[in-house]
XYZ file of N, CA and C in Angstrom:
291
model
N -23.063 -1.730 -9.106
C -22.120 -2.797 -8.109
C -22.885 -3.030 -7.299
N -23.564 -1.571 -6.249
C -24.302 -1.880 -5.160
C -25.732 -1.654 -5.219
N -26.522 -2.994 -4.841
C -27.665 -3.084 -5.202
C -28.537 -3.292 -3.542
N -29.291 -2.963 -3.399
C -30.254 -2.400 -2.210
C -29.457 -2.596 -1.511
N -29.077 -3.124 -0.216
C -28.589 -2.437 0.944
C -26.725 -2.761 1.035
N -26.634 -3.153 -0.157
C -24.987 -3.267 -0.563
C -24.473 -4.672 -0.862
N -23.208 -5.298 -0.697
C -22.829 -6.863 -1.206
C -22.757 -7.477 0.255
N -23.651 -8.565 0.006
C -23.445 -9.390 0.935
C -22.387 -10.629 0.957
N -21.976 -10.816 -0.403
C -21.123 -11.741 -0.827
C -19.698 -11.288 -0.870
N -19.137 -10.393 -0.718
C -17.921 -9.813 -1.192
C -17.428 -8.246 -1.137
N -16.617 -7.682 -1.870
C -15.813 -6.188 -1.721
C -15.859 -5.872 -2.874
N -15.526 -4.411 -2.950
C -15.162 -3.402 -3.851
C -13.686 -3.163 -3.271
N -12.837 -3.248 -3.723
C -11.196 -2.658 -3.829
C -11.620 -1.335 -3.969
N -10.868 -0.575 -3.241
C -10.249 0.709 -3.819
C -8.928 1.184 -3.608
N -8.523 1.240 -4.439
C -6.744 1.564 -4.154
C -6.518 2.884 -4.522
N -5.839 3.739 -3.573
C -5.286 5.129 -4.274
C -3.638 5.434 -4.192
N -3.177 5.630 -5.428
C -1.998 5.404 -5.730
C -1.457 7.183 -5.816
N -0.340 7.673 -5.403
C 0.337 8.842 -5.880
C 0.786 8.731 -7.272
N -0.077 10.044 -8.268
C 0.496 10.486 -9.360
C 1.522 9.774 -9.974
N 2.077 8.791 -11.110
C 3.168 8.902 -11.437
C 3.591 7.356 -10.680
N 2.417 6.649 -10.190
C 2.520 5.612 -9.329
C 3.256 5.342 -8.031
N 3.832 4.140 -8.228
C 4.363 4.059 -6.891
C 3.706 3.055 -5.841
N 3.759 2.902 -4.669
C 3.609 2.570 -3.481
C 1.978 3.119 -2.916
N 1.043 2.115 -2.709
C -0.464 2.545 -2.559
C -0.325 3.151 -0.998
N -1.284 4.538 -1.774
C -1.318 5.748 -0.268
C -2.335 4.928 0.632
N -3.274 4.674 0.091
C -4.606 4.077 0.659
C -5.087 2.713 0.190
N -6.216 1.622 0.856
C -6.421 0.141 0.481
C -7.463 0.437 0.730
N -9.033 0.199 0.648
C -9.963 -0.244 1.485
C -10.897 -1.348 0.535
N -11.841 -1.871 1.311
C -12.639 -3.245 1.248
C -14.185 -2.517 1.110
N -15.008 -2.348 0.255
C -15.917 -1.745 0.603
C -17.549 -2.636 0.403
N -18.233 -2.662 1.691
C -19.377 -3.532 0.774
C -20.813 -2.768 1.114
N -20.247 -1.507 0.593
C -21.538 -0.587 0.623
C -21.240 0.535 -0.525
N -22.545 1.423 -1.062
C -22.176 2.700 -1.531
C -21.324 3.598 -0.569
N -21.975 3.685 0.727
C -22.022 5.082 1.649
C -20.542 4.445 1.703
N -19.781 3.561 1.973
C -18.739 3.974 2.275
C -17.520 3.917 0.903
N -18.206 3.475 -0.371
C -17.264 3.771 -0.866
C -17.527 5.360 -1.098
N -18.621 5.915 -1.132
C -18.324 7.319 -1.792
C -17.372 7.678 -0.703
N -17.724 7.442 0.750
C -16.920 8.448 1.798
C -15.574 8.288 1.300
N -14.920 6.726 1.102
C -13.410 6.593 0.853
C -13.010 7.445 -0.638
N -13.923 7.485 -1.668
C -13.172 8.166 -2.944
C -13.802 9.536 -2.901
N -14.273 10.191 -1.846
C -14.453 11.858 -1.942
C -13.495 12.211 -0.935
N -12.885 11.011 0.145
C -11.834 11.395 1.096
C -10.501 11.935 0.093
N -10.485 12.310 -0.936
C -9.291 12.338 -1.984
C -9.777 13.421 -2.958
N -11.450 14.087 -2.773
C -11.160 15.106 -3.929
C -10.745 16.259 -3.953
N -10.007 16.669 -2.991
C -9.234 17.771 -3.100
C -7.487 17.047 -3.356
N -7.203 16.154 -3.829
C -5.848 15.911 -3.880
C -5.906 15.311 -5.320
N -6.346 15.530 -6.110
C -6.332 15.041 -7.732
C -5.049 15.455 -8.109
N -3.940 16.550 -7.363
C -3.312 16.888 -8.389
C -1.960 15.906 -7.789
N -2.335 14.968 -6.608
C -1.232 14.300 -5.757
C -1.413 12.964 -5.897
N -2.996 12.547 -6.073
C -3.303 11.151 -6.059
C -4.113 10.535 -7.079
N -4.520 9.539 -7.688
C -5.193 8.850 -8.166
C -5.831 7.597 -7.798
N -7.465 7.466 -7.859
C -8.106 6.781 -7.219
C -8.829 5.765 -8.412
N -8.552 4.609 -7.533
C -8.930 3.088 -8.746
C -9.812 2.517 -7.858
N -10.851 1.772 -8.980
C -11.601 1.060 -8.118
C -11.711 -0.602 -8.940
N -11.840 -1.573 -8.321
C -11.969 -2.861 -9.088
C -13.379 -2.889 -9.671
N -13.903 -3.213 -10.497
C -14.950 -3.264 -10.775
C -15.860 -4.825 -11.137
N -14.937 -5.368 -10.402
C -15.286 -6.963 -10.319
C -14.839 -7.254 -8.428
N -16.455 -7.423 -8.284
C -16.497 -8.019 -6.793
C -15.566 -8.785 -6.261
N -14.930 -8.564 -5.210
C -13.814 -9.563 -4.705
C -14.392 -10.244 -3.908
N -14.348 -11.709 -4.306
C -14.618 -12.835 -3.031
C -14.188 -12.279 -1.575
N -12.562 -11.965 -1.655
C -11.888 -11.862 -0.692
C -11.474 -10.697 -0.876
N -10.725 -9.989 0.615
C -9.970 -8.732 0.323
C -9.021 -9.312 0.664
N -8.509 -9.002 -1.055
C -7.554 -9.315 -1.707
C -7.571 -8.437 -3.013
N -6.221 -8.224 -3.746
C -5.923 -7.788 -4.971
C -5.248 -8.703 -6.311
N -5.687 -9.880 -6.135
C -5.128 -10.691 -6.585
C -6.325 -11.334 -7.792
N -5.936 -11.703 -9.206
C -7.158 -12.110 -9.787
C -7.908 -13.625 -8.702
N -6.838 -14.368 -8.171
C -7.439 -15.111 -6.885
C -8.620 -14.677 -6.127
N -8.395 -13.388 -6.074
C -9.588 -12.651 -5.138
C -10.722 -11.864 -5.950
N -10.980 -12.864 -7.104
C -12.084 -11.973 -7.720
C -13.391 -12.662 -7.700
N -14.210 -12.585 -7.477
C -16.013 -12.846 -7.435
C -16.538 -12.977 -8.443
N -17.134 -11.953 -9.200
C -17.887 -12.126 -9.916
C -17.889 -10.353 -10.181
N -18.940 -9.941 -11.277
C -19.230 -8.573 -12.034
C -20.356 -8.465 -12.584
N -21.409 -7.263 -12.595
C -22.502 -7.370 -13.231
C -22.318 -6.365 -13.987
N -21.132 -5.388 -13.930
C -20.754 -4.426 -14.985
C -20.144 -4.395 -16.463
N -20.014 -3.763 -17.208
C -19.086 -4.242 -18.628
C -18.438 -2.272 -18.205
N -16.877 -2.400 -18.489
C -16.213 -1.008 -18.597
C -15.476 -1.099 -19.879
N -14.561 -0.003 -19.522
C -13.920 0.198 -20.389
C -12.413 0.519 -19.916
N -11.287 0.557 -20.058
C -10.299 1.247 -19.488
C -9.839 2.280 -20.206
N -9.545 3.303 -19.834
C -8.384 3.983 -21.002
C -7.484 4.765 -20.498
N -6.685 4.805 -20.701
C -5.024 5.044 -20.133
C -4.882 6.316 -20.525
N -5.734 7.412 -20.563
C -5.355 8.820 -21.382
C -3.820 8.861 -21.470
N -3.451 9.004 -19.965
C -2.100 9.585 -20.049
C -1.285 8.691 -20.903
N -0.800 7.478 -21.036
C 0.094 6.776 -21.930
C -0.502 6.890 -23.435
N -1.617 7.335 -23.971
C -1.903 7.665 -24.999
C -2.041 9.223 -25.501
N -1.565 9.678 -24.444
C -0.890 11.570 -24.485
C -2.507 11.937 -24.602
N -3.602 11.791 -24.106
C -5.070 12.399 -23.941
C -5.148 13.539 -22.936
N -5.998 14.249 -23.361
C -6.191 15.022 -22.154
C -7.730 14.147 -21.084
N -7.623 13.582 -19.988
C -8.475 12.992 -19.265
C -10.064 13.710 -19.456
N -9.774 14.902 -18.972
C -11.081 15.606 -18.522
C -12.102 15.469 -19.827
N -10.968 16.002 -20.943
C -11.437 15.938 -22.327
C -12.130 14.606 -22.738
N -11.171 14.099 -22.705
C -12.059 12.176 -22.932
C -13.198 11.984 -21.919
N -13.112 12.279 -20.645
C -14.729 12.431 -19.825
C -15.865 12.776 -20.509
N -15.571 14.575 -21.364
C -16.519 14.975 -20.889
C -17.303 14.392 -23.191
N -16.082 13.562 -23.372
C -16.568 12.765 -24.731
C -17.646 11.809 -24.490
N -17.283 11.158 -23.465
C -17.827 9.706 -22.987
C -19.389 10.365 -22.352
N -19.227 11.463 -21.675
C -20.304 11.921 -20.930
C -21.258 12.635 -21.704
N -20.864 13.167 -23.168
C -21.785 13.758 -23.728
C -22.151 15.072 -22.932
């Protein structure tokens, strides 16, 4: 997502929700890997309380709707382990081998 010095033409959105959903706890639009890492790591010790999500599509503007989307250079898969009744850590171990 972040090549070279960062993203010159867009933003990566990070959203933090309380576990079980609800209102957004935090929302940031990042243009470089350092800012992204800082935002995400700020919630490392709150795993039991919150879930951190990021948009793999670069946002053309600061917004969370499909109208805000710019482009992506990634291929990803979303696995809703909670809806499937799977253990998220177990799934991550299988994916990462």
